[in-house]
mmCIF file of C-alpha atoms in Angstrom:
data_model
loop_
_atom_site.group_PDB
_atom_site.id
_atom_site.type_symbol
_atom_site.label_atom_id
_atom_site.label_comp_id
_atom_site.label_asym_id
_atom_site.label_seq_id
_atom_site.Cartn_x
_atom_site.Cartn_y
_atom_site.Cartn_z
ATOM 1 C CA UNK J 1 103.657 116.214 79.422
ATOM 2 C CA UNK J 2 101.617 117.579 82.308
ATOM 3 C CA UNK J 3 100.265 121.079 82.833
ATOM 4 C CA UNK J 4 102.459 122.894 85.402
ATOM 5 C CA UNK J 5 99.524 123.624 87.722
ATOM 6 C CA UNK J 6 99.741 123.183 91.504
ATOM 7 C CA UNK J 7 97.543 120.678 93.313
ATOM 8 C CA UNK J 8 95.436 123.526 94.726
ATOM 9 C CA UNK J 9 94.252 124.195 91.159
ATOM 10 C CA UNK J 10 94.094 120.665 89.741
ATOM 11 C CA UNK J 11 92.281 119.131 92.741
ATOM 12 C CA UNK J 12 91.156 121.758 95.263
ATOM 13 C CA UNK J 13 89.350 119.192 97.444
ATOM 14 C CA UNK J 14 92.439 117.007 97.825
ATOM 15 C CA UNK J 15 94.605 120.070 98.450
ATOM 16 C CA UNK J 16 92.198 121.228 101.190
ATOM 17 C CA UNK J 17 92.254 117.761 102.785
ATOM 18 C CA UNK J 18 96.063 117.809 102.824
ATOM 19 C CA UNK J 19 96.066 121.270 104.398
ATOM 20 C CA UNK J 20 93.629 120.056 107.061
ATOM 21 C CA UNK J 21 95.826 117.015 107.777
ATOM 22 C CA UNK J 22 98.894 119.258 107.991
ATOM 23 C CA UNK J 23 97.125 121.386 110.610
ATOM 24 C CA UNK J 24 96.102 118.257 112.522
ATOM 25 C CA UNK J 25 99.688 116.985 112.530
ATOM 26 C CA UNK J 26 100.976 120.355 113.740
ATOM 27 C CA UNK J 27 98.498 120.364 116.638
ATOM 28 C CA UNK J 28 98.773 116.753 117.837
ATOM 29 C CA UNK J 29 101.429 114.267 118.889
ATOM 30 C CA UNK J 30 101.588 110.939 117.070
ATOM 31 C CA UNK J 31 102.627 108.010 119.258
ATOM 32 C CA UNK J 32 102.625 105.331 116.555
ATOM 33 C CA UNK J 33 106.176 104.887 115.237
ATOM 34 C CA UNK J 34 105.110 104.022 111.690
ATOM 35 C CA UNK J 35 103.051 107.229 111.555
ATOM 36 C CA UNK J 36 105.832 109.495 112.790
ATOM 37 C CA UNK J 37 106.265 112.855 111.078
ATOM 38 C CA UNK J 38 108.959 113.707 108.589
ATOM 39 C CA UNK J 39 110.795 116.978 108.300
ATOM 40 C CA UNK J 40 109.822 119.547 105.657
ATOM 41 C CA UNK J 41 113.042 118.694 103.786
ATOM 42 C CA UNK J 42 112.079 115.005 103.586
ATOM 43 C CA UNK J 43 108.558 115.906 102.468
ATOM 44 C CA UNK J 44 110.032 118.132 99.757
ATOM 45 C CA UNK J 45 112.366 115.381 98.541
ATOM 46 C CA UNK J 46 109.562 112.799 98.489
ATOM 47 C CA UNK J 47 107.444 115.126 96.403
ATOM 48 C CA UNK J 48 110.211 115.631 93.858
ATOM 49 C CA UNK J 49 111.328 113.949 90.658
ATOM 50 C CA UNK J 50 113.171 111.435 92.855
ATOM 51 C CA UNK J 51 109.900 109.598 93.484
ATOM 52 C CA UNK J 52 109.624 108.791 89.774
ATOM 53 C CA UNK J 53 112.107 105.964 90.400
ATOM 54 C CA UNK J 54 111.482 102.856 92.456
ATOM 55 C CA UNK J 55 114.897 101.246 92.120
ATOM 56 C CA UNK J 56 114.571 99.187 95.295
ATOM 57 C CA UNK J 57 112.194 96.838 93.509
ATOM 58 C CA UNK J 58 108.771 97.808 94.762
ATOM 59 C CA UNK J 59 106.466 96.553 97.475
ATOM 60 C CA UNK J 60 107.024 93.245 99.247
ATOM 61 C CA UNK J 61 103.685 91.484 99.424
ATOM 62 C CA UNK J 62 102.420 90.232 102.762
ATOM 63 C CA UNK J 63 103.236 86.553 103.074
ATOM 64 C CA UNK J 64 106.394 86.680 100.947
ATOM 65 C CA UNK J 65 109.261 84.654 102.387
ATOM 66 C CA UNK J 66 111.298 87.868 102.837
ATOM 67 C CA UNK J 67 108.669 89.344 105.181
ATOM 68 C CA UNK J 68 108.074 88.211 108.753
ATOM 69 C CA UNK J 69 104.513 87.271 107.795
ATOM 70 C CA UNK J 70 106.012 84.906 105.222
ATOM 71 C CA UNK J 71 108.242 83.352 107.860
ATOM 72 C CA UNK J 72 105.397 82.899 110.358
ATOM 73 C CA UNK J 73 102.604 81.880 107.984
ATOM 74 C CA UNK J 74 102.152 79.918 104.766
ATOM 75 C CA UNK J 75 100.308 82.492 102.672
ATOM 76 C CA UNK J 76 98.415 81.099 99.691
ATOM 77 C CA UNK J 77 96.868 83.416 97.079
ATOM 78 C CA UNK J 78 93.376 82.448 95.933
ATOM 79 C CA UNK J 79 93.081 84.696 92.863
ATOM 80 C CA UNK J 80 90.229 86.365 91.008
ATOM 81 C CA UNK J 81 87.851 85.169 88.292
ATOM 82 C CA UNK J 82 87.322 86.736 84.853
ATOM 83 C CA UNK J 83 85.032 89.394 86.382
ATOM 84 C CA UNK J 84 87.855 90.369 88.780
ATOM 85 C CA UNK J 85 85.901 89.007 91.756
ATOM 86 C CA UNK J 86 87.105 86.489 94.346
ATOM 87 C CA UNK J 87 87.031 83.019 92.802
ATOM 88 C CA UNK J 88 85.276 81.228 95.673
ATOM 89 C CA UNK J 89 85.450 77.810 93.987
ATOM 90 C CA UNK J 90 89.227 78.138 93.664
ATOM 91 C CA UNK J 91 89.429 79.453 97.230
ATOM 92 C CA UNK J 92 87.493 76.437 98.504
ATOM 93 C CA UNK J 93 89.770 74.036 96.620
ATOM 94 C CA UNK J 94 92.855 75.742 98.041
ATOM 95 C CA UNK J 95 91.364 75.677 101.546
ATOM 96 C CA UNK J 96 90.743 71.925 101.271
ATOM 97 C CA UNK J 97 94.311 71.435 100.038
ATOM 98 C CA UNK J 98 96.126 73.662 102.567
ATOM 99 C CA UNK J 99 93.706 73.401 105.548
ATOM 100 C CA UNK J 100 94.233 76.964 106.828
ATOM 101 C CA UNK J 101 93.261 78.080 110.305
ATOM 102 C CA UNK J 102 92.361 81.501 108.902
ATOM 103 C CA UNK J 103 91.262 82.869 105.519
ATOM 104 C CA UNK J 104 91.628 86.591 104.854
ATOM 105 C CA UNK J 105 89.767 87.915 101.845
#
């Protein structure tokens, strides 16, 4: 299993960055809804053993039919080559086939 050490001991730099961000959030208002703050109780629950489960099925990829981006756009994945780099030949073939107005890589 894991050593029962707190983050401040296992990664002091990350712990310090989190403390700095906590101070920033305490001192400023956030006007972006998706970046709204959670209560200490929610933060505690999210940092608990409950986050070891992802029963809702995981992340929905951009362009999936269930997402709005999938309803608005026809997303086509271009894939990677054996070196885990963008396969530009495959991307070109897909672009000729699907004739996109925009390619995001």
